[in-house]
CSV table of C-alpha atoms in Angstrom, one decimal:
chain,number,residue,atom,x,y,z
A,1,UNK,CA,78.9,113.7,120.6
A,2,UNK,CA,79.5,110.0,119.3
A,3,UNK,CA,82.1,109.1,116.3
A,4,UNK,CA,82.3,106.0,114.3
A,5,UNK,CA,85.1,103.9,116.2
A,6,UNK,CA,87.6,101.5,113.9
A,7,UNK,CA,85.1,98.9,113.7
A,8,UNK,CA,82.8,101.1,112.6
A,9,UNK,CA,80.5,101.3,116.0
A,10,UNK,CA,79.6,104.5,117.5
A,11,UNK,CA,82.0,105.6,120.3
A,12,UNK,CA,80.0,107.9,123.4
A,13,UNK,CA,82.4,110.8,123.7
A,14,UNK,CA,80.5,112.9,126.1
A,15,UNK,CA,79.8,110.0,128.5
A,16,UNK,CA,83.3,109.5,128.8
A,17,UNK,CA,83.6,113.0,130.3
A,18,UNK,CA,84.0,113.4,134.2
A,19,UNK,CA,80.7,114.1,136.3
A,20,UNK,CA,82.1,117.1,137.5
A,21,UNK,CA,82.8,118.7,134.0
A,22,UNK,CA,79.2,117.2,132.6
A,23,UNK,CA,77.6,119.2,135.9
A,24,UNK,CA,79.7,122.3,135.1
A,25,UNK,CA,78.0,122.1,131.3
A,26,UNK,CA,74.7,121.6,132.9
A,27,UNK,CA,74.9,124.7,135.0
A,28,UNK,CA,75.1,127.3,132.5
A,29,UNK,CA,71.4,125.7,131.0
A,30,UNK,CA,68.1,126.7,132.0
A,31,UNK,CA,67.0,124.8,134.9
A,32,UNK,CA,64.2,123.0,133.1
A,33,UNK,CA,66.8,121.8,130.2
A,34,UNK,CA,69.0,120.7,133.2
A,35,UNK,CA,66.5,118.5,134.2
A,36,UNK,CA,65.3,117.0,130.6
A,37,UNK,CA,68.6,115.6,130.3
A,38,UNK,CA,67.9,113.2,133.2
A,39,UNK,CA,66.4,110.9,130.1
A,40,UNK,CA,69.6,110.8,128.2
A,41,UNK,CA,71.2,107.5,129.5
A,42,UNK,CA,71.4,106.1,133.4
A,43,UNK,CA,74.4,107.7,133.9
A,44,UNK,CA,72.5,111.3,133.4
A,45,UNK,CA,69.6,110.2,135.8
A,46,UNK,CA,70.4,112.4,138.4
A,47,UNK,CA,73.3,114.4,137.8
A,48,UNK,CA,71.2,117.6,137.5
A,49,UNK,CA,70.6,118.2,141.0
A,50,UNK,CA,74.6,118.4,141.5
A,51,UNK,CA,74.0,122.3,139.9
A,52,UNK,CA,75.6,124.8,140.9
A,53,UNK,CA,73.6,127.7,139.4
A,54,UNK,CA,69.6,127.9,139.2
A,55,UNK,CA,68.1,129.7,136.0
A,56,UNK,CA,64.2,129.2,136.2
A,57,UNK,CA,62.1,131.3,133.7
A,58,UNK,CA,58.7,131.3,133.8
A,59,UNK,CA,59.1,131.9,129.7
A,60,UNK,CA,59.9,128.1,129.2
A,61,UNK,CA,56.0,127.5,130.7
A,62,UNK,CA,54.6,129.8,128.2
A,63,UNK,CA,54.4,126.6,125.4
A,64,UNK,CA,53.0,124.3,128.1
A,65,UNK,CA,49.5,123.1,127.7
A,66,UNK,CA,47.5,124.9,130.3
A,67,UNK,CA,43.1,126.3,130.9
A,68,UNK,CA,44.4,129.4,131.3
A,69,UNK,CA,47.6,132.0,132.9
A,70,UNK,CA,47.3,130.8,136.4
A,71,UNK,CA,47.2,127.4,135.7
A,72,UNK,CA,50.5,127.9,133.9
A,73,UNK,CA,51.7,129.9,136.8
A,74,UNK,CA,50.8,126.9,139.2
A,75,UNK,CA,52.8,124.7,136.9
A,76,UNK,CA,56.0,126.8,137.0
A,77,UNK,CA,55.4,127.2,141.4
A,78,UNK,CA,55.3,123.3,141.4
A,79,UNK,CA,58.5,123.0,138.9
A,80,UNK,CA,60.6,125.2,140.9
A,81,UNK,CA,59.4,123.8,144.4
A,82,UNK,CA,60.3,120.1,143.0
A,83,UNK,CA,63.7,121.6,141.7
A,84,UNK,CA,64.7,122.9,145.5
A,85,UNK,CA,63.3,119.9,147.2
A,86,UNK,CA,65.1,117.3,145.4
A,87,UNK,CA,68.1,118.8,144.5
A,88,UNK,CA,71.2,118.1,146.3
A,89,UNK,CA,72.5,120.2,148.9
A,90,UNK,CA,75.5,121.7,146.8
A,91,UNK,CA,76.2,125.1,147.3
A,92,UNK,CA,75.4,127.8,144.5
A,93,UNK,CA,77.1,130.0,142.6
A,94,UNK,CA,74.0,132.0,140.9
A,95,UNK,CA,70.5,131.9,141.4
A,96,UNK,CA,68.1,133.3,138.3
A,97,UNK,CA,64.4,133.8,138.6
A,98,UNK,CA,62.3,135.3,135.7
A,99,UNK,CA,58.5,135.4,137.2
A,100,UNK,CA,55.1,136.5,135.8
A,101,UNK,CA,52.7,136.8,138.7
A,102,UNK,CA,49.1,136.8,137.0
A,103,UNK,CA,47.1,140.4,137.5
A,104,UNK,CA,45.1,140.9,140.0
A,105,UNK,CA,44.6,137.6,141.3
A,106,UNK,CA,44.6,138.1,144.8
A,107,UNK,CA,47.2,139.7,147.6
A,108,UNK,CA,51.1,141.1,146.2
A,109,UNK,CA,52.2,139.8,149.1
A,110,UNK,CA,50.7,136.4,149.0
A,111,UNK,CA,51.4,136.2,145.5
A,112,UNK,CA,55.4,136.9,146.2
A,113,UNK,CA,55.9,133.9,149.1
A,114,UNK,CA,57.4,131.3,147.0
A,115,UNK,CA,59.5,133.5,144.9
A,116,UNK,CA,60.7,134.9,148.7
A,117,UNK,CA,61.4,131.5,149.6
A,118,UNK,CA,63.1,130.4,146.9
A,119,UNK,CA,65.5,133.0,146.9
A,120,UNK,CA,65.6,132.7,150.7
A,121,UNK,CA,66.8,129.1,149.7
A,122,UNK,CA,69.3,130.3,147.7
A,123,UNK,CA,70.9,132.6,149.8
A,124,UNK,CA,70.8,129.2,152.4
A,125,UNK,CA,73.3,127.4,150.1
A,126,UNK,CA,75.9,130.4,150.2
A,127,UNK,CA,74.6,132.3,146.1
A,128,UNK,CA,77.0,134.8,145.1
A,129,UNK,CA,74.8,136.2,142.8
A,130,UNK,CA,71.1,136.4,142.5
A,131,UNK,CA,69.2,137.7,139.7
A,132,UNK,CA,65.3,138.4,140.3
A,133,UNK,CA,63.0,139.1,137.6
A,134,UNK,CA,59.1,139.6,136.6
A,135,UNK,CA,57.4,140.4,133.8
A,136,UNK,CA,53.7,141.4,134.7
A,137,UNK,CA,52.5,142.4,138.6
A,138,UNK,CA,55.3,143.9,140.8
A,139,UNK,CA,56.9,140.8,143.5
A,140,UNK,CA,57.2,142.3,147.0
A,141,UNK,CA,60.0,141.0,148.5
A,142,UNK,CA,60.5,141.1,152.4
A,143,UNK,CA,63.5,142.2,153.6
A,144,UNK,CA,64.5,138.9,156.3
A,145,UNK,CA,64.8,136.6,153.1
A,146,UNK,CA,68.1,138.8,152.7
A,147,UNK,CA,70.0,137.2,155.0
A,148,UNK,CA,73.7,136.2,153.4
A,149,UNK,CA,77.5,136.5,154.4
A,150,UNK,CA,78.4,134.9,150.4
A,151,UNK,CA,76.0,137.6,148.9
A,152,UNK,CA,77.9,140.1,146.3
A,153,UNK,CA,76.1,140.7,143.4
A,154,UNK,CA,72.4,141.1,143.7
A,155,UNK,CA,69.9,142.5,140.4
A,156,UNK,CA,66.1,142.9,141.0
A,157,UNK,CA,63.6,144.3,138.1
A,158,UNK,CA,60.0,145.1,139.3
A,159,UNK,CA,59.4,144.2,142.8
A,160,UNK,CA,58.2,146.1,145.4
A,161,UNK,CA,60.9,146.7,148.4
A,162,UNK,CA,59.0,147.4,151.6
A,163,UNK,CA,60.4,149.4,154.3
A,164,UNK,CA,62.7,148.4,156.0
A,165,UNK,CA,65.2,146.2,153.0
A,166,UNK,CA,67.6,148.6,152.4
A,167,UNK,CA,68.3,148.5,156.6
A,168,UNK,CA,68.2,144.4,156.3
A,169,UNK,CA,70.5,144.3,153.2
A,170,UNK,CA,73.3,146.7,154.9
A,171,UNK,CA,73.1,144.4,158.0
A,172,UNK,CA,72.5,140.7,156.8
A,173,UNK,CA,74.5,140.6,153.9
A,174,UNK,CA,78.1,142.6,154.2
A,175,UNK,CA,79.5,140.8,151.2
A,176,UNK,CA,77.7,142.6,148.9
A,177,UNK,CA,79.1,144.6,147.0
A,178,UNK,CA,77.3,145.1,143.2
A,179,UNK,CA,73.4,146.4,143.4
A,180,UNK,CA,71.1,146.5,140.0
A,181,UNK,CA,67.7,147.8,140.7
A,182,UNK,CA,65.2,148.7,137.7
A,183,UNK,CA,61.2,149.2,137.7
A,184,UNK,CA,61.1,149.1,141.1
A,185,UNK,CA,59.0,151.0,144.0
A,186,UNK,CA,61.4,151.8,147.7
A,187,UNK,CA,59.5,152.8,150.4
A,188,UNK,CA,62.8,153.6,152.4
A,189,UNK,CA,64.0,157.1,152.6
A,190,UNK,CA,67.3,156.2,153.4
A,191,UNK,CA,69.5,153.9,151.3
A,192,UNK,CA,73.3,153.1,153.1
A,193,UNK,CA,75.7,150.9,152.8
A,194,UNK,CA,79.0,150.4,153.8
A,195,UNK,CA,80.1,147.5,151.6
A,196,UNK,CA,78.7,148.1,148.0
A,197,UNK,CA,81.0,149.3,145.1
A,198,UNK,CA,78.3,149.4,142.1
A,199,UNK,CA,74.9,150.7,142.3
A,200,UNK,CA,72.6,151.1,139.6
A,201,UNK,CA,69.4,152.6,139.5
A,202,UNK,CA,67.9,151.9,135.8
A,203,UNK,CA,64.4,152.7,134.4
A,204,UNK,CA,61.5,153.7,136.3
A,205,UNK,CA,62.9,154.2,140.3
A,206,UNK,CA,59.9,155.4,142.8
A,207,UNK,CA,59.9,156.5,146.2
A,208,UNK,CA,56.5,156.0,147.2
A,209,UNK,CA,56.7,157.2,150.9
A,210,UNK,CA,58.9,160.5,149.5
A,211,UNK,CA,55.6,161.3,147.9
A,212,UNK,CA,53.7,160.6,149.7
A,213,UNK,CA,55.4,162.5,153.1
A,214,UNK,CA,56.8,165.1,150.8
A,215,UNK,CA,60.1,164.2,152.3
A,216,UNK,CA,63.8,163.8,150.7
A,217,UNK,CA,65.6,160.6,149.8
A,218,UNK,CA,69.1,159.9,150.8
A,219,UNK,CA,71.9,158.0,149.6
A,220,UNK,CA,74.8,156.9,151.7
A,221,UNK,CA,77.7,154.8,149.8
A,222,UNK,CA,81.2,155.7,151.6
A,223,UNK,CA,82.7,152.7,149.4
A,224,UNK,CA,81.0,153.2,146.1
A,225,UNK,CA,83.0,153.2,142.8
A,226,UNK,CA,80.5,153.6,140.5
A,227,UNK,CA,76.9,155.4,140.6
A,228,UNK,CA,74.7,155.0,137.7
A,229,UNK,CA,71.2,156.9,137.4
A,230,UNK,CA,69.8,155.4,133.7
A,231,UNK,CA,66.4,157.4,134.3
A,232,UNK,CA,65.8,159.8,137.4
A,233,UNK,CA,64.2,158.0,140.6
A,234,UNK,CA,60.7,159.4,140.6
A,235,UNK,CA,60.0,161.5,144.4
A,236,UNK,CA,59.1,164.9,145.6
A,237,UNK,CA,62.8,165.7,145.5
A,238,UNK,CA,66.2,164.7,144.4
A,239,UNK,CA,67.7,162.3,146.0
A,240,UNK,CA,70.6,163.7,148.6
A,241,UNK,CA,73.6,161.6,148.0
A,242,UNK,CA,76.0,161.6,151.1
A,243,UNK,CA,79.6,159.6,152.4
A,244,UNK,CA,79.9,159.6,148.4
A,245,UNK,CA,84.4,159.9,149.2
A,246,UNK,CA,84.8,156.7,146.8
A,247,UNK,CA,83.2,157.4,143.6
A,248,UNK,CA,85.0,157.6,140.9
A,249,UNK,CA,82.8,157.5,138.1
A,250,UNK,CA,78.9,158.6,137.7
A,251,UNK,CA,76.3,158.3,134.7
A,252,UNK,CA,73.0,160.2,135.8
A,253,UNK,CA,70.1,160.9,134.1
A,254,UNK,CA,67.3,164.0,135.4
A,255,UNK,CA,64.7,163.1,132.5
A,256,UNK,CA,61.7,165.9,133.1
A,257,UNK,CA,58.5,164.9,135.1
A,258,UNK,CA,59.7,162.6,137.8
A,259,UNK,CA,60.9,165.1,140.2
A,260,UNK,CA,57.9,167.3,141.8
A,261,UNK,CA,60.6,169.8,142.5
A,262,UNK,CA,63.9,170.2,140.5
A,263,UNK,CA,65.4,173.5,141.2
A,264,UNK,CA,68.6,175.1,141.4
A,265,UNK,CA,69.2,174.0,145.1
A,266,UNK,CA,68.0,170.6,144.3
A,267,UNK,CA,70.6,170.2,141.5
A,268,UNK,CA,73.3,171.8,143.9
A,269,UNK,CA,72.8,169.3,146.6
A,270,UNK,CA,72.6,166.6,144.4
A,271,UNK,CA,75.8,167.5,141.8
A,272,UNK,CA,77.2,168.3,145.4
A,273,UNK,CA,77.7,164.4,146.4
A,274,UNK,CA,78.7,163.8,142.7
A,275,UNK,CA,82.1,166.7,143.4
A,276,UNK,CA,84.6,164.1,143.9
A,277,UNK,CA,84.1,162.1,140.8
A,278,UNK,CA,86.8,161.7,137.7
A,279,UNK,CA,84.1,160.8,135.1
A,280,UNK,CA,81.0,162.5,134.7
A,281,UNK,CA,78.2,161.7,132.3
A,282,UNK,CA,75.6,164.5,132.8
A,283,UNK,CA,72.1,164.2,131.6
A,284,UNK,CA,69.3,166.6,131.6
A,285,UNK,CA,67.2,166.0,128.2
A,286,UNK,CA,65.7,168.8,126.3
A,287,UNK,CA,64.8,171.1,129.4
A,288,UNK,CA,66.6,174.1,130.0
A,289,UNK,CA,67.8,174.7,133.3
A,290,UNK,CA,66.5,177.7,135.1
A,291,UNK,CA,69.9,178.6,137.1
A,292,UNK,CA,71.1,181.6,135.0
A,293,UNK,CA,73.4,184.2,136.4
A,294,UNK,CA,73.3,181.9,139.9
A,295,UNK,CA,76.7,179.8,139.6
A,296,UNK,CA,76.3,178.3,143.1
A,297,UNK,CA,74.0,175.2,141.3
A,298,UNK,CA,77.2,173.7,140.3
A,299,UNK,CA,80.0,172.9,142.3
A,300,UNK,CA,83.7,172.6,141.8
A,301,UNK,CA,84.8,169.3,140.5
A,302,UNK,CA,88.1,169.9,141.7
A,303,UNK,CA,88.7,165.7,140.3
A,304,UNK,CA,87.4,165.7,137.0
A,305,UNK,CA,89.1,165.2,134.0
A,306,UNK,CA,86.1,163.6,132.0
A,307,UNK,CA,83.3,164.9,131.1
A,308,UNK,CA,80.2,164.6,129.0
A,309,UNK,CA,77.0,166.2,128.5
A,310,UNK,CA,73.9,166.6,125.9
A,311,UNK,CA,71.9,168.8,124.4
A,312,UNK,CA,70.4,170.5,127.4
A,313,UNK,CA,73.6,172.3,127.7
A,314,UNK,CA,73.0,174.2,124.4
A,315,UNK,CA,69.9,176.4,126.0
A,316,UNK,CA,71.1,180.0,127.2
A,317,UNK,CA,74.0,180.4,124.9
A,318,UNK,CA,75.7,177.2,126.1
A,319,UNK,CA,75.6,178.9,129.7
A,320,UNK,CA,75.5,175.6,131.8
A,321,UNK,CA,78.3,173.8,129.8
A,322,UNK,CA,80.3,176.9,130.5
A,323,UNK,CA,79.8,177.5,134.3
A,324,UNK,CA,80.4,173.0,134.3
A,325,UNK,CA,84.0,173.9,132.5
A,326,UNK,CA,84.8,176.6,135.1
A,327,UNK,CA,83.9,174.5,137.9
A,328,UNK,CA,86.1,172.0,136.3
A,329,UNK,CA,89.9,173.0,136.6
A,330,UNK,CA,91.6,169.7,135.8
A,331,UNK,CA,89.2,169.1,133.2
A,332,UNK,CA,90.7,167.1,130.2
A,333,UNK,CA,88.0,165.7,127.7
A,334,UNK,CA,84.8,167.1,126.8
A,335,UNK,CA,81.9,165.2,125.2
A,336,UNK,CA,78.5,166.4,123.5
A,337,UNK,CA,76.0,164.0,122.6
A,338,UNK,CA,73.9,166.4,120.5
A,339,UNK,CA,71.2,165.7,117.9
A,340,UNK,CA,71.6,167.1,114.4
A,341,UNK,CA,69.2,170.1,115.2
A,342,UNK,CA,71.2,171.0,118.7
A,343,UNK,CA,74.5,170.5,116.6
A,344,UNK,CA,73.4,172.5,113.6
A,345,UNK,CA,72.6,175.6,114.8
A,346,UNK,CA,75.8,177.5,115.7
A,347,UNK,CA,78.0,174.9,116.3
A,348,UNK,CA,80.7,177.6,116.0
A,349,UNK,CA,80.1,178.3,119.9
A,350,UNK,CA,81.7,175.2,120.1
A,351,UNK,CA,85.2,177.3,119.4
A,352,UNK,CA,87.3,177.5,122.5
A,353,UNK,CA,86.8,181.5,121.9
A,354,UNK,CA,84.0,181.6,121.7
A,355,UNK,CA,83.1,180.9,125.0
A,356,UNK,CA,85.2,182.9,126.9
A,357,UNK,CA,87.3,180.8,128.3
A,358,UNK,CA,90.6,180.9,129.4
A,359,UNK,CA,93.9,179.9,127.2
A,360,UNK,CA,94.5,176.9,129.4
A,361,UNK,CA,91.3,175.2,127.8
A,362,UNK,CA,93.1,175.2,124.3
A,363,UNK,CA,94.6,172.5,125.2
A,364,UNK,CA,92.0,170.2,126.1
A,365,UNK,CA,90.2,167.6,124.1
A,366,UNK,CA,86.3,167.9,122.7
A,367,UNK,CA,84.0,165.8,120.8
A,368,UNK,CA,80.8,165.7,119.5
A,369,UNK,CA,78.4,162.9,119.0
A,370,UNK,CA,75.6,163.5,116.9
A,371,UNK,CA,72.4,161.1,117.6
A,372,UNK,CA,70.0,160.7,114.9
């Protein structure tokens, strides 16, 4: 920012801040920006490759001049490889990649080698966190570019994980600690870790080899925290979930027609690694569930003193919210997230009386959350 001085020239008030504070300003900008402002004055030259965070987005391409999408895909390859070969060797905080691999033009896994090698970079110069996106084709990432003792925090949207990563990730990188997956395809039937603390599994999760072996997935997480299941992991079964004596809290979501079998027992066994938890958001759409009169499905949640549920728990005479209450003895708040026409029709049940319960529920605190 420059301000008329006394004498009425123009006075440089950014240029008389400290590199260190300029480069700190330059690393919360998109890579490419970083690097535009190398035309600002001499002193700017080259104080973008000082960074300490990468952000490169194959979005700020889309405006460039270019035949056609894989020219414009070349473009952004020879950007980023430029970036990591002239930048300084800093280490990084955060590494961001937004990718748009261009349809069926030739191999996934030839397609995926520079993004695997620039995050491989990344990891080189000690990231903490590492954000991988796409946008069109899946990226299949190999699991020896996960290599890191600084790793913690690690998000991936649409990639392929062959087998194998989830094995590499528990054994090169023990830091981590916080693990986002969405839209992506795991080939590994069992996921462990010793070390991670958040793991969430959002949008469309498949287990391609639990298909196609009509085997069961596991999930092993003796530190984690928090479990979050935004839309059910498509397989041939739910997923087992095992060494769960951590969690504290869990949001899941069974929505109908990714699971090739969800029964009773499958619920059990799953709900089963879920026993320990204090807060419990339970998810299970419009379908009812076919358990009635068979109590076993649900176990006791001997810890719980949260709960919430939606409108699937209105089937049967409000049968499944019921047995979840009387497997639920320390149980102190109970949420519905209902829609209008769940919520209309006899929302007297909804009277502690009602259901049959005992005196001791009187005292306990319900809501209700209507969703239009």
């Amino acid at each position: 920012m420059a301000e008329a001085s006394g004498d009425g020239s123009m006075e440089d008030r950014i240029s008389a801040l400290p590199d260190e504070l300029l480069i700190h300003v330059l690393s919360h900008l998109r890579s490419r920006k970083a690097v535009q402002t190398c035309v600002l004055a001499r002193r700017w030259r080259y104080l973008w490759r000082s960074v300490t965070c990468i952000d490169v987005s194959f979005e700020e391409f889309e405006d460039r001049a270019a035949a056609d999408d894989l020219e414009r895909e070349e473009m952004f390859k020879m950007f980023v490889n430029h970036l990591l070969i002239l930048r300084e060797r800093v280490d990084l905080k955060e590494f961001r990649l937004q990718y748009s691999l261009v349809v069926g033009v030739g191999r996934l896994s030839a397609n995926s080698d520079e993004a695997n090698l620039w995050i491989r970079h990344a990891l080189q110069y000690k990231a903490q966190t590492v954000k991988i996106g796409n946008h069109s084709e899946p990226l299949q990432l190999l699991p020896w570019v996960f290599t890191s003792t600084y790793l913690k925090r690690l998000h991936i949207t649409n990639a392929q994980l062959i087998l194998g990563f989830f094995d590499r990730l528990r054994k090169g990188c023990p830091a981590l600690e916080y693990l986002f997956l969405s839209i992506c395809d795991i080939e590994d039937l069992d996921i462990f870790s010793d070390t991670l603390k958040v793991l969430i599994l959002s949008d469309t999760i498949g287990f391609s080899f639990s298909f196609e072996h009509d085997a069961q997935v596991s999930i092993s997480a003796p530190s984690l925290i928090s479990l979050s299941v935004q839309e059910c992991p498509s397989g041939a079964r739910l997923p087992i979930l095992k060494n769960m004596s951590s969690l504290e809290t869990a949001s899941v979501l069974l929505s109908e027609g990714d699971i090739t079998t969800c029964d009773a027992d499958g619920i059990r066994q799953f709900l089963g690694g879920l026993s320990g938890v204090r807060s419990l958001d339970f998810y299970y759409g419009d379908r009812q569930l076919e358990v009635k009169n068979n109590h076993g499905w649900c176990p006791t949640f001997n810890n719980l003193t949260n709960l919430t549920l939606d409108r699937w728990c209105m089937h049967a005479d409000l049968y499944a919210m019921i047995v979840f209450l009387q497997n639920s003895p320390n149980l102190k708040k109970l949420t519905l997230k209902l829609n209008e026409s769940s919520a209309s029709w006899r929302i007297d049940r909804l009277h502690v009386n009602s259901l049959r319960l005992s005196k001791s529920y009187v005292r306990r605190e319900m809501s209700c959350c209507y969703l239009g």
